[in-house]
Amino acid sequence: MNSILNTLKTIIPRSMRERLIRKVTLQDITLSNGFVVINLTLKNFYNFNLTEKLNITLSNGEYTESLEYYVEKNLLSIKLQDSTFKNTTGNSSITVSVDGKNMIIDSNGSIEKKTSFFKDGKYYNILVNGTLILEHLLAEYTFKQSYINAADIDMSYEKLAVSFDSGQSMHEYNLALLYANKIVEFPNTGSGPVIEAADFSNVTMGRASVYVVKGFEMTPVKLSINEMNLITQEHNLKFLSESRELYAYIENHEIEMTAVKAEVIEDNVMMRMAYSENFEIKHFVVSDTVSEEETLFKVNSSRPGEFETEIPLSTLVDSFSRKKFKLITAGDEPLTLQPDVSCLEELGFGERLVISYCHENIKIWFYKRKDTALGFKVTRPRIQRQITEIEDFKVEGFIKGRENFSGCSTYMIFEDRYSKEAVHLPIDEDFNIDLTKLDLKSIKSKDKTIIDVFIAMISEEGETVRKEKIKYKFSDYKKDNYYGSHSEKSGEGNVHYHLITTTPFDNLKIETFTIPTEIAIPDNAAEKDYNTWLVGERYDTAQDNGYAFYKYLKENTDVNAYYAIESSALDYEKIKSDPHVLPFGSDKHFEVALKAGVLLGTHDLENLLPYKPARGFFNYEDTVRVFLQHGVLGRKRVEYHKKYYDLPFDLFIVSSDPEKYDVVMRKLGYDEEDVAVTGLARFDSLPRGNKTKDILLMPTWRDWINTDEAFLTSQYFHNYNGLIHNERLIKILEDNDVQLNFYPHYRAQMYFNDEILNPSSNIKFIQLGTRTVQELLIDHSLLITDYSSVSFDFTLMNKPVIYYHFDVRKFFRQGKLRPLFQTFIGDIARTEDDLIDLIESQIKLNFKSEQPDISGIFKYQDHHNSERIYNSVKEKIKERINY
C-alpha cells in the first residue's frame, strides 16, 4: 500500500494532490443562549452524504458524549449544550471522524477572533492540537458576567488608583489583569471606594482585561476613558476602553542602540554601547534567564549617549545559562530599558569566540533575541557519551569530545548515592568494562543502596571539571526491571547482588542489595503464602496508611501480618516491642519477605523488600502487589503510572470514583478492575471534630529547592519565616491564648528550629518524629498548609483548612491531575496579610467548619476503610489462586 502511495506522489503534481487532501480548520467560536458553537471550515470534502458519515464525540475521563452538529456548504458547526459543561470537569477532547477515520484539525493562523469564552461563571478556551481540546482555564476562579462601574482612574509613576461609587467600600477587593491564560493580581493599598496598586513586578507583555477580584471571584471593570499610560520602572501599561470595558496593553521600555561592542580582556568583558535617545544610564544589568537573578554594574560615561562597563567573565559564564541585558536610568523615577539591537548584524556585532576557561574550551557570543533585545549565550564543549551494549555485567560504550578539555583525564565514576563514596576508573574514548572487576561492595553505604554512574573530566590538580551521567542507548525504563546482574560473595560470606538499571531519564545506575550469610534461601521460595502479608511505608516511618492497615490486620483478621521498618528510624523505637515489626534487612525480615504472598505499601515496594522487586528474584512476580496510597491523588502529578512497571500494582487503593476514573484510570493507565474505591486506612482512626484550640502549620516541600543556598534565598523560606515572625499574628495568638505549632516538611526541618522560632511562646516548632502526623492532625482545630494532601484528613474530620498559595503557578508548572476547586476545600490566601485575616476570622468563629460537600473526595465517610481494603485484597488473592 505504501509503495502505491509513493508512486502516486511521483505521478500526481503537488498542486493537484493539495486539492485531494481533506482539511478541517477552526474558524471561530460563537456564543448563544443555552449553547456554544464551534465553527470549522471544511476543504476538499466532496461526499454528498457527508452528514450521515460524520461522528463528533466529546470525551472526558469516564464521560463521553456525541455532540450535535450541522453542515452548511463548507462550514461545520458543532454545538456544545449547557448540559455538556455541567457534565465535564477539567479538559475534554473533541474528535471529528468521517467513516470512522479521525480528522486532523488545524488552526487558522490568521484568525484574530478570540477562541476563549465565559460560560456560567467559568473560563474556557478551544485549543487546536490535531483534535479540539475544550480547556477549562483558571478553574479555581469564577467569573461574573455583570460589570462593576468605575468612577475614575488615576495614575502616576508606579501607582494606579481606580475609584468607584462613593460609599462603596472596596477594602476586600484587589485589581487584577486577566491575560489569555493567567491572572496577575495586585494587592490593594487603598481605602474606602478606591483600589490602589503599587506593585507591578509580576506583569508581563501582552493584552489583558481589567478586573476586580475578591477571593476567587472575578468581576470585569467598565469605565470610558481615552488612552492613558501608567509608567512603571519595568513597563508601560497603556489603558483604554472598548465598549466601556477596560483593557491594558503592556509593553517593555526599549532603547535603540546605535553602536555595540564587546571585548574580552583577560578575565573581564568590556561592554561599550551608544544610543541617540535622551537618557542618562546609571546601571548595566546582567539578568540570568533561568534563575532570574540580576547583577547590577555601574557604567562610566565620557559623553552623553555613550557608556562603557566592565563585567567579570565569570558573571556571564559560570552558570552556563543564557543572559539578557537591561539598562537602568538615573533619577527619582528610574526606567528599566531593554536594549533594542534589531540591526545587530549591521553593527558588526555577534561574532562567536572560543576561549579557554577553567580547563574547558567554551564558546561565547552575543545575539539578537526574538524580542530584539540583546542576549548572551555560552556553550560548554559537548561530551558525547553513551553505553551501547550491556551483556551480563559488562558495559560497552564511547566518549567523544575529550580534545576540548586541557590538562584533564577521563574517568568513569561509580558513586554511592547516599555516602558519596566512589570508585574512579580511567577510560579511553572507546571502552569495554567488565564491572565484575570493580570493588563495588566497598563503597556501599548500606546493604541495599544505589550506585550512580558518571563520566568525569578531572584536571591534573584533582579538580572535577565536568561530571555527567551516562545514558544507556537501549534503555527501557521500568522501576522493576534490569539489564544485567552479578553476584559476589564477601569474605564474611555475605552475597552482594548488583543490578544494572536506568533512571526515568535513561541514565545508568547500579542497584545493589546484600543477602547476609546467615540467610538461607528456601528451596520452596516459589511457593508464596497468601496468608502472609508484608506491609510498609517509607523505610523510616510507621504513621501512615501502611501502619494503620497493619494494625487493622492484627486486630481484626487471621492474616499473618508483618511490618517492615529501618531499626534506626524514630518510629521504630515506638513499635519495636511488637514481634511482627521487622527491622529492615534482619533475618526475620528476609524470612517473611521470601514467603509473603501479599505486599502492601504506601510507596514503591522497594521500601518494604530487602531485595530488588523484579522478576526472577525469589519469585517476586508471584506476589499480589497492593498500593495503599499515602494521600488522595489529584493535585500534583505522581510517579505511579502503570507504564513505569514491568509488574504493575495488582490493586490500587483510592478514596472516590473521580479519583478512580479521572486520575488512576485516565491519567495513570490502570484498568477498572485493578482500582478499588475503599478510602484510606488511616481515615478509620480520625474523629469527627474536636474541641482543641491549637493551630497546625504544616507546609509541603518544593522540588526545585535542592541546595542550602537555594532554600535560604527562596520565596518558600522567606514567606514562612516572615509568617512566624509577623507581629500582628503573634498578637492575635497571644490575645486569644491560641498556640500555633509549626511542623515543617522533613526536608525543611534542619532550617527551622526553636532558635529561629523564638518570637513568642505561642509559636512552637515540632521536631520530626516526636509526634505522628495523624496525632498532630487530630490534636489541632485549624490546619494551615499549602498543597499537602494531609488537608484531606483534616477536611474529613469536619475541621477547617486554610491554604497558603503564594506560588501556585510555579508549584503546578508541570500540570495538575484535577482542577484546583475540586480538591482544595477551604479558604485560600495568596498573601501573608490575607492569611492572617483568615486565621483571625477562624479564631473568632471558634474554628467552626462550614462542612462542605466532600463526596467528590471521599465516597465513604465512615470508619470501615480498612475493612474494604481487606476485602478487596482477598478478592485479588482469589483471582490469583484461580488463575
mmCIF file of N, CA and C in Angstrom, residues 155-258:
data_model
loop_
_atom_site.group_PDB
_atom_site.id
_atom_site.type_symbol
_atom_site.label_atom_id
_atom_site.label_comp_id
_atom_site.label_asym_id
_atom_site.label_seq_id
_atom_site.Cartn_x
_atom_site.Cartn_y
_atom_site.Cartn_z
ATOM 1 N N MET A 155 -3.401 57.734 37.577
ATOM 2 C CA MET A 155 -2.140 57.003 37.565
ATOM 3 C C MET A 155 -0.967 57.966 37.602
ATOM 4 N N SER A 156 0.073 57.502 38.298
ATOM 5 C CA SER A 156 1.350 58.208 38.352
ATOM 6 C C SER A 156 2.438 57.144 38.346
ATOM 7 N N TYR A 157 3.661 57.560 38.410
ATOM 8 C CA TYR A 157 4.760 56.594 38.350
ATOM 9 C C TYR A 157 4.591 55.517 39.426
ATOM 10 N N GLU A 158 4.524 54.245 38.985
ATOM 11 C CA GLU A 158 4.422 53.074 39.871
ATOM 12 C C GLU A 158 3.178 53.120 40.774
ATOM 13 N N LYS A 159 2.102 53.787 40.334
ATOM 14 C CA LYS A 159 0.907 53.835 41.170
ATOM 15 C C LYS A 159 -0.321 53.953 40.290
ATOM 16 N N LEU A 160 -1.308 53.112 40.590
ATOM 17 C CA LEU A 160 -2.580 53.101 39.871
ATOM 18 C C LEU A 160 -3.706 53.155 40.900
ATOM 19 N N ALA A 161 -4.666 54.058 40.693
ATOM 20 C CA ALA A 161 -5.809 54.180 41.601
ATOM 21 C C ALA A 161 -7.085 54.187 40.775
ATOM 22 N N VAL A 162 -8.015 53.292 41.115
ATOM 23 C CA VAL A 162 -9.315 53.227 40.447
ATOM 24 C C VAL A 162 -10.375 53.535 41.484
ATOM 25 N N SER A 163 -11.204 54.561 41.217
ATOM 26 C CA SER A 163 -12.247 54.984 42.154
ATOM 27 C C SER A 163 -13.586 54.402 41.725
ATOM 28 N N PHE A 164 -14.387 54.038 42.733
ATOM 29 C CA PHE A 164 -15.725 53.528 42.488
ATOM 30 C C PHE A 164 -16.729 54.435 43.189
ATOM 31 N N ASP A 165 -17.988 54.087 43.131
ATOM 32 C CA ASP A 165 -19.010 54.965 43.700
ATOM 33 C C ASP A 165 -18.705 55.271 45.159
ATOM 34 N N SER A 166 -18.880 56.531 45.555
ATOM 35 C CA SER A 166 -18.629 56.903 46.942
ATOM 36 C C SER A 166 -19.574 56.142 47.859
ATOM 37 N N GLY A 167 -19.067 55.779 48.997
ATOM 38 C CA GLY A 167 -19.849 54.996 49.940
ATOM 39 C C GLY A 167 -19.711 53.495 49.734
ATOM 40 N N GLN A 168 -19.084 53.106 48.619
ATOM 41 C CA GLN A 168 -18.870 51.681 48.342
ATOM 42 C C GLN A 168 -17.461 51.290 48.793
ATOM 43 N N SER A 169 -17.369 50.480 49.829
ATOM 44 C CA SER A 169 -16.059 50.077 50.337
ATOM 45 C C SER A 169 -15.467 48.990 49.452
ATOM 46 N N MET A 170 -14.247 49.204 48.995
ATOM 47 C CA MET A 170 -13.562 48.239 48.129
ATOM 48 C C MET A 170 -12.392 47.599 48.863
ATOM 49 N N HIS A 171 -12.427 47.638 50.210
ATOM 50 C CA HIS A 171 -11.308 47.149 51.017
ATOM 51 C C HIS A 171 -10.967 45.694 50.724
ATOM 52 N N GLU A 172 -11.984 44.866 50.469
ATOM 53 C CA GLU A 172 -11.747 43.433 50.278
ATOM 54 C C GLU A 172 -11.422 43.072 48.827
ATOM 55 N N TYR A 173 -11.335 44.064 47.951
ATOM 56 C CA TYR A 173 -11.089 43.807 46.533
ATOM 57 C C TYR A 173 -9.653 44.161 46.154
ATOM 58 N N ASN A 174 -9.142 43.456 45.179
ATOM 59 C CA ASN A 174 -7.877 43.801 44.541
ATOM 60 C C ASN A 174 -8.123 44.030 43.057
ATOM 61 N N LEU A 175 -7.249 44.799 42.431
ATOM 62 C CA LEU A 175 -7.253 44.893 40.969
ATOM 63 C C LEU A 175 -6.525 43.681 40.400
ATOM 64 N N ALA A 176 -6.928 43.264 39.199
ATOM 65 C CA ALA A 176 -6.286 42.114 38.563
ATOM 66 C C ALA A 176 -6.314 42.296 37.058
ATOM 67 N N LEU A 177 -5.330 41.712 36.389
ATOM 68 C CA LEU A 177 -5.284 41.673 34.929
ATOM 69 C C LEU A 177 -5.518 40.241 34.482
ATOM 70 N N LEU A 178 -6.472 40.051 33.589
ATOM 71 C CA LEU A 178 -6.745 38.732 33.017
ATOM 72 C C LEU A 178 -6.108 38.655 31.638
ATOM 73 N N TYR A 179 -5.058 37.826 31.533
ATOM 74 C CA TYR A 179 -4.441 37.539 30.241
ATOM 75 C C TYR A 179 -5.176 36.340 29.622
ATOM 76 N N ALA A 180 -4.647 35.828 28.518
ATOM 77 C CA ALA A 180 -5.301 34.703 27.848
ATOM 78 C C ALA A 180 -5.375 33.475 28.738
ATOM 79 N N ASN A 181 -4.335 33.231 29.554
ATOM 80 C CA ASN A 181 -4.350 32.003 30.369
ATOM 81 C C ASN A 181 -3.762 32.199 31.755
ATOM 82 N N LYS A 182 -3.742 33.429 32.241
ATOM 83 C CA LYS A 182 -3.259 33.657 33.605
ATOM 84 C C LYS A 182 -3.850 34.937 34.163
ATOM 85 N N ILE A 183 -3.769 35.061 35.475
ATOM 86 C CA ILE A 183 -4.258 36.243 36.173
ATOM 87 C C ILE A 183 -3.117 36.837 36.992
ATOM 88 N N VAL A 184 -2.925 38.131 36.890
ATOM 89 C CA VAL A 184 -1.963 38.847 37.730
ATOM 90 C C VAL A 184 -2.756 39.749 38.659
ATOM 91 N N GLU A 185 -2.602 39.519 39.959
ATOM 92 C CA GLU A 185 -3.381 40.228 40.972
ATOM 93 C C GLU A 185 -2.485 41.221 41.701
ATOM 94 N N PHE A 186 -3.023 42.397 42.010
ATOM 95 C CA PHE A 186 -2.262 43.439 42.691
ATOM 96 C C PHE A 186 -2.847 43.665 44.089
ATOM 97 N N PRO A 187 -2.043 43.552 45.140
ATOM 98 C CA PRO A 187 -2.551 43.839 46.492
ATOM 99 C C PRO A 187 -3.093 45.262 46.578
ATOM 100 N N ASN A 188 -4.201 45.418 47.258
ATOM 101 C CA ASN A 188 -4.873 46.710 47.381
ATOM 102 C C ASN A 188 -4.258 47.514 48.522
ATOM 103 N N THR A 189 -3.707 48.667 48.187
ATOM 104 C CA THR A 189 -3.132 49.553 49.207
ATOM 105 C C THR A 189 -4.022 50.760 49.462
ATOM 106 N N GLY A 190 -5.233 50.773 48.859
ATOM 107 C CA GLY A 190 -6.131 51.909 49.024
ATOM 108 C C GLY A 190 -7.091 51.703 50.167
ATOM 109 N N SER A 191 -8.070 52.599 50.244
ATOM 110 C CA SER A 191 -9.080 52.523 51.299
ATOM 111 C C SER A 191 -10.391 53.075 50.754
ATOM 112 N N GLY A 192 -11.489 52.767 51.456
ATOM 113 C CA GLY A 192 -12.793 53.269 51.054
ATOM 114 C C GLY A 192 -13.164 52.814 49.661
ATOM 115 N N PRO A 193 -13.651 53.751 48.819
ATOM 116 C CA PRO A 193 -14.090 53.372 47.469
ATOM 117 C C PRO A 193 -12.963 53.319 46.439
ATOM 118 N N VAL A 194 -11.723 53.418 46.891
ATOM 119 C CA VAL A 194 -10.582 53.472 45.970
ATOM 120 C C VAL A 194 -9.719 52.219 46.129
ATOM 121 N N ILE A 195 -9.438 51.573 44.998
ATOM 122 C CA ILE A 195 -8.479 50.468 44.974
ATOM 123 C C ILE A 195 -7.173 51.005 44.398
ATOM 124 N N GLU A 196 -6.099 50.829 45.143
ATOM 125 C CA GLU A 196 -4.797 51.282 44.677
ATOM 126 C C GLU A 196 -3.868 50.096 44.499
ATOM 127 N N ALA A 197 -3.005 50.199 43.517
ATOM 128 C CA ALA A 197 -1.981 49.178 43.272
ATOM 129 C C ALA A 197 -0.646 49.884 43.105
ATOM 130 N N ALA A 198 0.394 49.281 43.709
ATOM 131 C CA ALA A 198 1.717 49.914 43.654
ATOM 132 C C ALA A 198 2.837 48.912 43.406
ATOM 133 N N ASP A 199 2.475 47.669 43.165
ATOM 134 C CA ASP A 199 3.498 46.643 42.892
ATOM 135 C C ASP A 199 3.142 45.957 41.587
ATOM 136 N N PHE A 200 3.900 46.277 40.528
ATOM 137 C CA PHE A 200 3.606 45.756 39.197
ATOM 138 C C PHE A 200 4.703 44.809 38.707
ATOM 139 N N SER A 201 5.413 44.203 39.653
ATOM 140 C CA SER A 201 6.567 43.376 39.300
ATOM 141 C C SER A 201 6.178 42.102 38.550
ATOM 142 N N ASN A 202 4.913 41.655 38.681
ATOM 143 C CA ASN A 202 4.519 40.386 38.060
ATOM 144 C C ASN A 202 3.849 40.531 36.701
ATOM 145 N N VAL A 203 3.671 41.758 36.222
ATOM 146 C CA VAL A 203 3.022 41.904 34.914
ATOM 147 C C VAL A 203 3.969 41.458 33.817
ATOM 148 N N THR A 204 3.390 41.019 32.712
ATOM 149 C CA THR A 204 4.167 40.626 31.540
ATOM 150 C C THR A 204 3.561 41.289 30.316
ATOM 151 N N MET A 205 4.274 41.238 29.219
ATOM 152 C CA MET A 205 3.809 41.891 27.999
ATOM 153 C C MET A 205 2.552 41.210 27.460
ATOM 154 N N GLY A 206 1.722 42.013 26.785
ATOM 155 C CA GLY A 206 0.536 41.470 26.155
ATOM 156 C C GLY A 206 -0.705 42.275 26.461
ATOM 157 N N ARG A 207 -1.852 41.765 25.995
ATOM 158 C CA ARG A 207 -3.139 42.413 26.209
ATOM 159 C C ARG A 207 -3.840 41.740 27.377
ATOM 160 N N ALA A 208 -4.450 42.537 28.253
ATOM 161 C CA ALA A 208 -5.129 41.982 29.419
ATOM 162 C C ALA A 208 -6.358 42.807 29.734
ATOM 163 N N SER A 209 -7.403 42.148 30.237
ATOM 164 C CA SER A 209 -8.615 42.829 30.675
ATOM 165 C C SER A 209 -8.483 43.191 32.147
ATOM 166 N N VAL A 210 -9.087 44.320 32.544
ATOM 167 C CA VAL A 210 -9.001 44.788 33.921
ATOM 168 C C VAL A 210 -10.203 44.265 34.707
ATOM 169 N N TYR A 211 -9.910 43.643 35.842
ATOM 170 C CA TYR A 211 -10.937 43.079 36.710
ATOM 171 C C TYR A 211 -10.705 43.551 38.136
ATOM 172 N N VAL A 212 -11.738 43.398 38.952
ATOM 173 C CA VAL A 212 -11.548 43.421 40.397
ATOM 174 C C VAL A 212 -11.784 41.995 40.877
ATOM 175 N N VAL A 213 -11.052 41.603 41.925
ATOM 176 C CA VAL A 213 -11.150 40.235 42.416
ATOM 177 C C VAL A 213 -11.331 40.262 43.929
ATOM 178 N N LYS A 214 -12.260 39.448 44.388
ATOM 179 C CA LYS A 214 -12.492 39.252 45.813
ATOM 180 C C LYS A 214 -12.451 37.762 46.074
ATOM 181 N N GLY A 215 -11.443 37.317 46.826
ATOM 182 C CA GLY A 215 -11.253 35.874 46.969
ATOM 183 C C GLY A 215 -10.900 35.284 45.615
ATOM 184 N N PHE A 216 -11.813 34.493 45.058
ATOM 185 C CA PHE A 216 -11.596 33.917 43.732
ATOM 186 C C PHE A 216 -12.747 34.278 42.790
ATOM 187 N N GLU A 217 -13.407 35.403 43.087
ATOM 188 C CA GLU A 217 -14.492 35.869 42.228
ATOM 189 C C GLU A 217 -14.006 37.071 41.430
ATOM 190 N N MET A 218 -14.045 36.955 40.094
ATOM 191 C CA MET A 218 -13.545 37.988 39.192
ATOM 192 C C MET A 218 -14.720 38.760 38.590
ATOM 193 N N THR A 219 -14.627 40.099 38.618
ATOM 194 C CA THR A 219 -15.664 40.946 38.034
ATOM 195 C C THR A 219 -15.004 41.946 37.087
ATOM 196 N N PRO A 220 -15.439 42.013 35.819
ATOM 197 C CA PRO A 220 -14.817 42.957 34.876
ATOM 198 C C PRO A 220 -15.183 44.401 35.208
ATOM 199 N N VAL A 221 -14.273 45.315 34.879
ATOM 200 C CA VAL A 221 -14.444 46.735 35.190
ATOM 201 C C VAL A 221 -14.857 47.486 33.933
ATOM 202 N N LYS A 222 -15.843 48.380 34.083
ATOM 203 C CA LYS A 222 -16.248 49.258 32.987
ATOM 204 C C LYS A 222 -15.932 50.705 33.332
ATOM 205 N N LEU A 223 -15.369 51.403 32.346
ATOM 206 C CA LEU A 223 -15.038 52.824 32.515
ATOM 207 C C LEU A 223 -14.705 53.383 31.153
ATOM 208 N N SER A 224 -15.300 54.513 30.782
ATOM 209 C CA SER A 224 -14.999 55.152 29.499
ATOM 210 C C SER A 224 -13.839 56.127 29.681
ATOM 211 N N ILE A 225 -12.733 55.864 28.995
ATOM 212 C CA ILE A 225 -11.576 56.756 29.069
ATOM 213 C C ILE A 225 -10.931 56.867 27.697
ATOM 214 N N ASN A 226 -10.200 57.933 27.501
ATOM 215 C CA ASN A 226 -9.281 57.993 26.378
ATOM 216 C C ASN A 226 -8.004 57.277 26.796
ATOM 217 N N GLU A 227 -7.106 57.066 25.877
ATOM 218 C CA GLU A 227 -5.883 56.337 26.187
ATOM 219 C C GLU A 227 -5.103 57.023 27.310
ATOM 220 N N MET A 228 -4.712 56.210 28.315
ATOM 221 C CA MET A 228 -3.903 56.697 29.432
ATOM 222 C C MET A 228 -2.747 55.732 29.641
ATOM 223 N N ASN A 229 -1.611 56.269 30.076
ATOM 224 C CA ASN A 229 -0.409 55.453 30.232
ATOM 225 C C ASN A 229 0.075 55.464 31.673
ATOM 226 N N LEU A 230 0.284 54.255 32.193
ATOM 227 C CA LEU A 230 0.887 54.079 33.513
ATOM 228 C C LEU A 230 2.339 53.677 33.309
ATOM 229 N N ILE A 231 3.238 54.481 33.845
ATOM 230 C CA ILE A 231 4.676 54.195 33.716
ATOM 231 C C ILE A 231 5.159 53.531 35.000
ATOM 232 N N THR A 232 5.672 52.311 34.876
ATOM 233 C CA THR A 232 6.369 51.669 35.982
ATOM 234 C C THR A 232 7.827 51.537 35.590
ATOM 235 N N GLN A 233 8.659 51.153 36.528
ATOM 236 C CA GLN A 233 10.075 51.047 36.186
ATOM 237 C C GLN A 233 10.299 50.050 35.057
ATOM 238 N N GLU A 234 9.548 48.936 35.058
ATOM 239 C CA GLU A 234 9.791 47.879 34.078
ATOM 240 C C GLU A 234 8.956 47.988 32.817
ATOM 241 N N HIS A 235 7.742 48.605 32.903
ATOM 242 C CA HIS A 235 6.813 48.528 31.787
ATOM 243 C C HIS A 235 6.062 49.829 31.564
ATOM 244 N N ASN A 236 5.455 49.899 30.388
ATOM 245 C CA ASN A 236 4.449 50.912 30.092
ATOM 246 C C ASN A 236 3.112 50.181 29.947
ATOM 247 N N LEU A 237 2.110 50.579 30.754
ATOM 248 C CA LEU A 237 0.783 49.979 30.690
ATOM 249 C C LEU A 237 -0.157 50.993 30.059
ATOM 250 N N LYS A 238 -0.588 50.708 28.842
ATOM 251 C CA LYS A 238 -1.487 51.611 28.117
ATOM 252 C C LYS A 238 -2.925 51.159 28.358
ATOM 253 N N PHE A 239 -3.741 52.018 29.039
ATOM 254 C CA PHE A 239 -5.124 51.693 29.354
ATOM 255 C C PHE A 239 -6.048 52.374 28.351
ATOM 256 N N LEU A 240 -7.071 51.649 27.919
ATOM 257 C CA LEU A 240 -8.089 52.196 27.048
ATOM 258 C C LEU A 240 -9.355 51.370 27.219
ATOM 259 N N SER A 241 -10.451 51.869 26.682
ATOM 260 C CA SER A 241 -11.710 51.144 26.836
ATOM 261 C C SER A 241 -12.319 50.868 25.482
ATOM 262 N N GLU A 242 -12.953 49.699 25.385
ATOM 263 C CA GLU A 242 -13.701 49.308 24.201
ATOM 264 C C GLU A 242 -15.092 48.917 24.686
ATOM 265 N N SER A 243 -16.115 49.668 24.222
ATOM 266 C CA SER A 243 -17.481 49.496 24.734
ATOM 267 C C SER A 243 -17.482 49.639 26.254
ATOM 268 N N ARG A 244 -16.685 50.579 26.729
ATOM 269 C CA ARG A 244 -16.524 50.898 28.159
ATOM 270 C C ARG A 244 -15.802 49.814 28.945
ATOM 271 N N GLU A 245 -15.484 48.676 28.336
ATOM 272 C CA GLU A 245 -14.744 47.637 29.056
ATOM 273 C C GLU A 245 -13.274 48.017 29.069
ATOM 274 N N LEU A 246 -12.652 47.937 30.238
ATOM 275 C CA LEU A 246 -11.305 48.453 30.435
ATOM 276 C C LEU A 246 -10.253 47.400 30.092
ATOM 277 N N TYR A 247 -9.291 47.790 29.269
ATOM 278 C CA TYR A 247 -8.204 46.903 28.857
ATOM 279 C C TYR A 247 -6.864 47.579 29.123
ATOM 280 N N ALA A 248 -5.826 46.758 29.117
ATOM 281 C CA ALA A 248 -4.459 47.290 29.223
ATOM 282 C C ALA A 248 -3.568 46.566 28.225
ATOM 283 N N TYR A 249 -2.698 47.322 27.589
ATOM 284 C CA TYR A 249 -1.665 46.751 26.725
ATOM 285 C C TYR A 249 -0.323 47.026 27.396
ATOM 286 N N ILE A 250 0.420 45.975 27.660
ATOM 287 C CA ILE A 250 1.653 46.102 28.438
ATOM 288 C C ILE A 250 2.850 45.911 27.517
ATOM 289 N N GLU A 251 3.785 46.853 27.588
ATOM 290 C CA GLU A 251 4.996 46.793 26.771
ATOM 291 C C GLU A 251 6.218 47.081 27.631
ATOM 292 N N ASN A 252 7.359 46.538 27.230
ATOM 293 C CA ASN A 252 8.629 46.885 27.864
ATOM 294 C C ASN A 252 9.070 48.271 27.420
ATOM 295 N N HIS A 253 9.882 48.905 28.241
ATOM 296 C CA HIS A 253 10.568 50.124 27.805
ATOM 297 C C HIS A 253 11.759 49.699 26.930
ATOM 298 N N GLU A 254 11.921 50.336 25.797
ATOM 299 C CA GLU A 254 13.009 49.973 24.894
ATOM 300 C C GLU A 254 13.863 51.187 24.571
ATOM 301 N N ILE A 255 15.109 50.928 24.203
ATOM 302 C CA ILE A 255 16.018 51.969 23.733
ATOM 303 C C ILE A 255 16.823 51.392 22.583
ATOM 304 N N GLU A 256 16.812 52.087 21.456
ATOM 305 C CA GLU A 256 17.513 51.589 20.266
ATOM 306 C C GLU A 256 18.995 51.909 20.365
ATOM 307 N N MET A 257 19.827 50.881 20.163
ATOM 308 C CA MET A 257 21.272 51.060 20.232
ATOM 309 C C MET A 257 21.813 51.405 18.852
ATOM 310 N N THR A 258 22.724 52.364 18.823
ATOM 311 C CA THR A 258 23.363 52.749 17.552
ATOM 312 C C THR A 258 24.758 52.155 17.414
#
